[in-house]
mmCIF file of C-alpha atoms in Angstrom:
data_model
loop_
_atom_site.group_PDB
_atom_site.id
_atom_site.type_symbol
_atom_site.label_atom_id
_atom_site.label_comp_id
_atom_site.label_asym_id
_atom_site.label_seq_id
_atom_site.Cartn_x
_atom_site.Cartn_y
_atom_site.Cartn_z
ATOM 1 C CA MET V 1 -11.654 6.515 1.839
ATOM 2 C CA PHE V 2 -13.125 7.593 -1.453
ATOM 3 C CA GLU V 3 -16.856 6.619 -2.621
ATOM 4 C CA ARG V 4 -17.898 5.269 -6.006
ATOM 5 C CA HIS V 5 -18.865 8.687 -6.944
ATOM 6 C CA ASP V 6 -15.603 10.290 -6.322
ATOM 7 C CA ILE V 7 -13.858 8.136 -8.778
ATOM 8 C CA LEU V 8 -13.445 8.880 -12.790
ATOM 9 C CA GLU V 9 -12.975 6.498 -15.469
ATOM 10 C CA VAL V 10 -10.509 7.676 -18.019
ATOM 11 C CA ARG V 11 -9.412 6.290 -21.445
ATOM 12 C CA PRO V 12 -5.495 5.491 -21.285
ATOM 13 C CA PRO V 13 -3.378 7.891 -23.044
ATOM 14 C CA GLU V 14 -2.142 6.911 -26.597
ATOM 15 C CA GLY V 15 0.905 5.153 -27.210
ATOM 16 C CA ILE V 16 0.729 2.852 -23.890
ATOM 17 C CA ASP V 17 0.156 -0.291 -25.485
ATOM 18 C CA SER V 18 3.486 -1.301 -26.098
ATOM 19 C CA PHE V 19 4.404 -1.331 -22.468
ATOM 20 C CA PHE V 20 1.809 -3.810 -21.527
ATOM 21 C CA THR V 21 1.114 -7.296 -22.801
ATOM 22 C CA ARG V 22 -2.261 -6.664 -21.977
ATOM 23 C CA LYS V 23 -3.135 -3.308 -22.323
ATOM 24 C CA PRO V 24 -5.547 -1.626 -19.372
ATOM 25 C CA GLY V 25 -8.653 -0.933 -21.213
ATOM 26 C CA LYS V 26 -9.627 1.840 -18.569
ATOM 27 C CA LEU V 27 -7.839 3.847 -15.893
ATOM 28 C CA TRP V 28 -9.275 5.150 -12.941
ATOM 29 C CA CYS V 29 -8.578 8.580 -10.993
ATOM 30 C CA VAL V 30 -9.449 10.836 -8.292
ATOM 31 C CA GLY V 31 -8.636 14.363 -8.948
ATOM 32 C CA ASP V 32 -8.525 16.472 -12.097
ATOM 33 C CA PRO V 33 -7.474 14.387 -14.936
ATOM 34 C CA VAL V 34 -6.016 17.424 -16.745
ATOM 35 C CA ILE V 35 -2.827 16.573 -15.173
ATOM 36 C CA LEU V 36 -2.296 14.024 -17.549
ATOM 37 C CA LYS V 37 -2.160 16.164 -20.464
ATOM 38 C CA SER V 38 0.936 18.207 -18.726
ATOM 39 C CA LYS V 39 4.554 17.661 -19.111
ATOM 40 C CA LEU V 40 5.008 14.420 -16.912
ATOM 41 C CA LEU V 41 8.237 13.196 -15.737
ATOM 42 C CA GLY V 42 7.915 9.626 -14.192
ATOM 43 C CA ILE V 43 10.295 8.784 -11.205
ATOM 44 C CA VAL V 44 11.117 5.175 -10.121
ATOM 45 C CA SER V 45 14.086 3.835 -8.030
ATOM 46 C CA ALA V 46 15.065 0.303 -6.488
ATOM 47 C CA ARG V 47 15.089 0.125 -2.923
ATOM 48 C CA ASN V 48 18.650 0.104 -2.530
ATOM 49 C CA ILE V 49 19.872 3.117 -0.912
ATOM 50 C CA ASP V 50 23.582 4.709 -0.996
ATOM 51 C CA PRO V 51 24.177 7.999 1.080
ATOM 52 C CA GLU V 52 25.941 9.563 -1.843
ATOM 53 C CA LEU V 53 23.327 8.852 -4.310
ATOM 54 C CA ALA V 54 20.451 9.889 -1.951
ATOM 55 C CA LEU V 55 21.985 13.218 -1.315
ATOM 56 C CA ARG V 56 22.659 13.640 -5.266
ATOM 57 C CA THR V 57 19.135 12.665 -6.281
ATOM 58 C CA SER V 58 17.681 15.127 -3.494
ATOM 59 C CA GLU V 59 19.514 18.106 -4.833
ATOM 60 C CA LEU V 60 18.534 17.077 -8.261
ATOM 61 C CA LEU V 61 14.542 16.958 -7.254
ATOM 62 C CA ARG V 62 15.102 20.414 -5.717
ATOM 63 C CA GLN V 63 16.159 21.704 -8.914
ATOM 64 C CA LEU V 64 13.621 19.885 -11.004
ATOM 65 C CA ALA V 65 10.995 21.273 -8.636
ATOM 66 C CA ARG V 66 11.655 24.590 -9.917
ATOM 67 C CA VAL V 67 11.190 23.951 -13.531
ATOM 68 C CA ASP V 68 8.121 25.699 -15.013
ATOM 69 C CA ASN V 69 5.098 23.451 -15.679
ATOM 70 C CA LEU V 70 6.647 20.120 -15.010
ATOM 71 C CA SER V 71 4.429 17.563 -13.359
ATOM 72 C CA PHE V 72 5.783 14.178 -11.838
ATOM 73 C CA ILE V 73 4.370 10.853 -11.863
ATOM 74 C CA GLY V 74 5.332 7.701 -9.584
ATOM 75 C CA GLY V 75 4.334 5.055 -7.337
ATOM 76 C CA TRP V 76 6.606 6.761 -4.372
ATOM 77 C CA HIS V 77 6.918 3.384 -2.777
ATOM 78 C CA SER V 78 10.768 2.989 -2.216
ATOM 79 C CA PRO V 79 12.831 4.930 0.299
ATOM 80 C CA LEU V 80 14.229 7.253 -2.624
ATOM 81 C CA GLU V 81 10.889 7.959 -4.251
ATOM 82 C CA GLU V 82 9.363 8.619 -0.883
ATOM 83 C CA GLU V 83 12.244 11.162 -0.387
ATOM 84 C CA ALA V 84 11.542 12.580 -3.864
ATOM 85 C CA LEU V 85 7.841 12.984 -3.231
ATOM 86 C CA ARG V 86 8.612 14.911 0.067
ATOM 87 C CA ILE V 87 10.753 17.309 -1.867
ATOM 88 C CA LEU V 88 8.159 17.880 -4.620
ATOM 89 C CA LEU V 89 5.282 18.446 -2.185
ATOM 90 C CA VAL V 90 7.467 21.028 -0.428
ATOM 91 C CA HIS V 91 7.791 22.747 -3.650
ATOM 92 C CA ARG V 92 3.855 22.306 -4.363
ATOM 93 C CA VAL V 93 4.367 21.159 -7.947
ATOM 94 C CA ARG V 94 1.589 18.988 -9.490
ATOM 95 C CA VAL V 95 2.135 15.217 -8.849
ATOM 96 C CA ILE V 96 0.472 11.928 -9.963
ATOM 97 C CA PHE V 97 0.210 9.021 -7.443
ATOM 98 C CA CYS V 98 0.260 5.731 -9.261
ATOM 99 C CA LEU V 99 -1.781 3.047 -7.094
ATOM 100 C CA PRO V 100 -1.466 -0.841 -7.433
ATOM 101 C CA LYS V 101 -5.279 -1.064 -5.892
ATOM 102 C CA ASP V 102 -8.737 -0.222 -6.165
ATOM 103 C CA LEU V 103 -8.975 3.899 -5.202
ATOM 104 C CA ARG V 104 -11.942 2.998 -2.533
ATOM 105 C CA ARG V 105 -9.034 1.065 -0.780
ATOM 106 C CA PHE V 106 -6.661 4.117 -0.318
ATOM 107 C CA VAL V 107 -7.202 6.098 2.677
ATOM 108 C CA PRO V 108 -5.907 9.438 1.903
ATOM 109 C CA SER V 109 -4.305 11.815 4.389
ATOM 110 C CA SER V 110 -6.090 15.448 4.680
ATOM 111 C CA GLU V 111 -2.864 16.850 3.065
ATOM 112 C CA VAL V 112 -3.644 14.421 0.037
ATOM 113 C CA ARG V 113 -7.324 15.593 -0.030
ATOM 114 C CA ASN V 114 -6.238 19.164 0.224
ATOM 115 C CA ARG V 115 -4.203 18.855 -2.743
ATOM 116 C CA ILE V 116 -6.648 16.977 -4.637
ATOM 117 C CA ARG V 117 -9.188 19.892 -4.339
ATOM 118 C CA ASP V 118 -6.391 22.309 -5.416
ATOM 119 C CA GLY V 119 -5.825 20.461 -8.468
ATOM 120 C CA ARG V 120 -2.298 19.614 -7.637
ATOM 121 C CA LEU V 121 -2.609 15.831 -7.090
ATOM 122 C CA LEU V 122 -4.106 12.967 -9.185
ATOM 123 C CA LEU V 123 -4.750 9.794 -7.775
ATOM 124 C CA LEU V 124 -4.570 7.037 -10.835
ATOM 125 C CA THR V 125 -4.663 3.300 -11.041
ATOM 126 C CA HIS V 126 -4.966 0.524 -13.451
ATOM 127 C CA CYS V 127 -6.825 -1.509 -10.912
ATOM 128 C CA SER V 128 -10.560 -2.072 -11.616
ATOM 129 C CA PRO V 129 -12.924 -1.443 -8.407
ATOM 130 C CA LYS V 130 -13.646 -4.922 -8.491
ATOM 131 C CA ALA V 131 -10.134 -5.841 -7.734
ATOM 132 C CA LYS V 132 -9.983 -7.451 -4.328
ATOM 133 C CA ARG V 133 -6.323 -7.371 -3.236
ATOM 134 C CA ILE V 134 -3.001 -5.917 -4.106
ATOM 135 C CA SER V 135 -0.980 -8.677 -6.334
ATOM 136 C CA ARG V 136 2.476 -8.731 -7.299
ATOM 137 C CA ASP V 137 1.340 -8.206 -11.003
ATOM 138 C CA ALA V 138 -0.596 -5.124 -9.828
ATOM 139 C CA SER V 139 2.457 -3.610 -8.386
ATOM 140 C CA LEU V 140 4.659 -4.233 -11.325
ATOM 141 C CA ARG V 141 2.047 -2.856 -13.745
ATOM 142 C CA ARG V 142 1.781 0.305 -11.657
ATOM 143 C CA ASN V 143 5.559 0.943 -12.428
ATOM 144 C CA LEU V 144 4.792 0.054 -15.961
ATOM 145 C CA LEU V 145 2.052 2.882 -15.888
ATOM 146 C CA VAL V 146 4.395 5.307 -14.547
ATOM 147 C CA ALA V 147 6.904 4.748 -17.609
ATOM 148 C CA ALA V 148 4.098 4.601 -20.028
ATOM 149 C CA VAL V 149 2.160 7.628 -19.164
ATOM 150 C CA SER V 150 5.324 9.784 -18.542
ATOM 151 C CA GLN V 151 7.290 11.510 -21.560
ATOM 152 C CA GLY V 152 10.495 10.737 -19.979
ATOM 153 C CA LEU V 153 11.709 8.632 -16.856
ATOM 154 C CA LEU V 154 14.178 9.431 -14.102
ATOM 155 C CA VAL V 155 15.431 6.544 -12.773
ATOM 156 C CA LEU V 156 17.110 7.406 -9.431
ATOM 157 C CA ALA V 157 18.638 4.004 -8.612
ATOM 158 C CA ALA V 158 18.967 0.941 -10.956
ATOM 159 C CA PRO V 159 21.445 -1.542 -9.542
ATOM 160 C CA PRO V 160 22.061 -4.809 -11.641
ATOM 161 C CA GLY V 161 19.444 -7.578 -11.494
ATOM 162 C CA SER V 162 16.775 -4.827 -9.972
ATOM 163 C CA ARG V 163 13.189 -4.270 -11.570
ATOM 164 C CA SER V 164 14.183 -0.781 -11.941
ATOM 165 C CA LEU V 165 16.757 -1.622 -14.456
ATOM 166 C CA LYS V 166 14.593 -4.003 -16.279
ATOM 167 C CA LEU V 167 12.025 -1.538 -16.449
ATOM 168 C CA ALA V 168 14.416 1.389 -17.476
ATOM 169 C CA GLN V 169 15.846 -0.911 -20.237
ATOM 170 C CA LYS V 170 12.455 -1.837 -21.585
ATOM 171 C CA ALA V 171 11.648 1.940 -21.923
ATOM 172 C CA ILE V 172 14.901 2.635 -23.720
ATOM 173 C CA SER V 173 14.046 -0.095 -26.099
ATOM 174 C CA LEU V 174 10.627 1.490 -26.624
ATOM 175 C CA GLY V 175 12.024 4.775 -27.433
ATOM 176 C CA ARG V 176 11.178 6.403 -24.210
ATOM 177 C CA PRO V 177 13.751 9.114 -22.882
ATOM 178 C CA VAL V 178 15.322 7.716 -19.654
ATOM 179 C CA PHE V 179 17.708 9.676 -17.393
ATOM 180 C CA THR V 180 19.652 8.379 -14.266
ATOM 181 C CA PRO V 181 22.241 9.893 -12.012
ATOM 182 C CA GLN V 182 25.821 9.178 -12.587
ATOM 183 C CA HIS V 183 26.832 6.634 -10.144
ATOM 184 C CA ARG V 184 28.147 3.374 -9.976
ATOM 185 C CA MET V 185 24.880 1.956 -8.990
ATOM 186 C CA ASN V 186 23.612 3.280 -12.295
ATOM 187 C CA GLU V 187 26.487 2.300 -14.652
ATOM 188 C CA ARG V 188 24.847 -0.617 -16.174
ATOM 189 C CA LEU V 189 21.703 1.720 -17.180
ATOM 190 C CA LEU V 190 23.817 4.546 -18.426
ATOM 191 C CA SER V 191 25.729 1.941 -20.672
ATOM 192 C CA SER V 192 22.261 0.722 -21.880
ATOM 193 C CA GLY V 193 21.637 4.157 -23.470
ATOM 194 C CA ALA V 194 20.161 6.332 -20.282
ATOM 195 C CA LEU V 195 21.358 9.679 -20.288
ATOM 196 C CA PRO V 196 22.841 11.497 -17.383
ATOM 197 C CA ALA V 197 20.169 12.988 -15.207
ATOM 198 C CA THR V 198 20.753 16.670 -14.921
ATOM 199 C CA VAL V 199 18.442 19.526 -15.063
ATOM 200 C CA GLU V 200 19.597 20.492 -18.471
ATOM 201 C CA ASN V 201 19.070 17.005 -20.015
ATOM 202 C CA ILE V 202 15.791 16.739 -18.623
ATOM 203 C CA GLN V 203 14.465 20.363 -19.619
ATOM 204 C CA ARG V 204 15.724 19.759 -23.054
ATOM 205 C CA LEU V 205 13.170 16.885 -23.586
ATOM 206 C CA PHE V 206 10.148 19.085 -22.404
ATOM 207 C CA GLN V 207 11.128 22.251 -24.550
#
């Protein structure tokens, strides 16, 4: 676990206000906050798993992990998000973990500590050190933070009725570029204005 002196207060990046009805006045992090200023691709996904989609997203993530100077931010909670994180960590890219709780309540693995020490991983939360428990609202705000802090959002799975679809549609309405793999599970999102998730489309955003 982390001590209070390990945790830094950071000012929320400009432009995140529109994602929140109640904008977080502060953010808290462990690690080098300079990662927040890098080219950031957010990753979110519904919990639904389709074998074909899983294979497609795994290959996409392997390709994205080779893109120069691209960093990634996510909650890394759903199965597809967890697999995406595993692939990214293998390729040693810079990653931000968004957490829905006080950072002092997070128990990091030795690998996480080493990556923080090497400047390749940042823990980030909107939850005050005074937060006593994880609420449903905190989990929802974590995903909003992923979308708000990133320059573009990669939505791996967004079936009809899912929170991921609603989040992605909100991001599109606010002008945030959203990408999603071409798959029947994501047809609603593609028809809402998301771009097909290809390496070329995503690289174009960060040129």
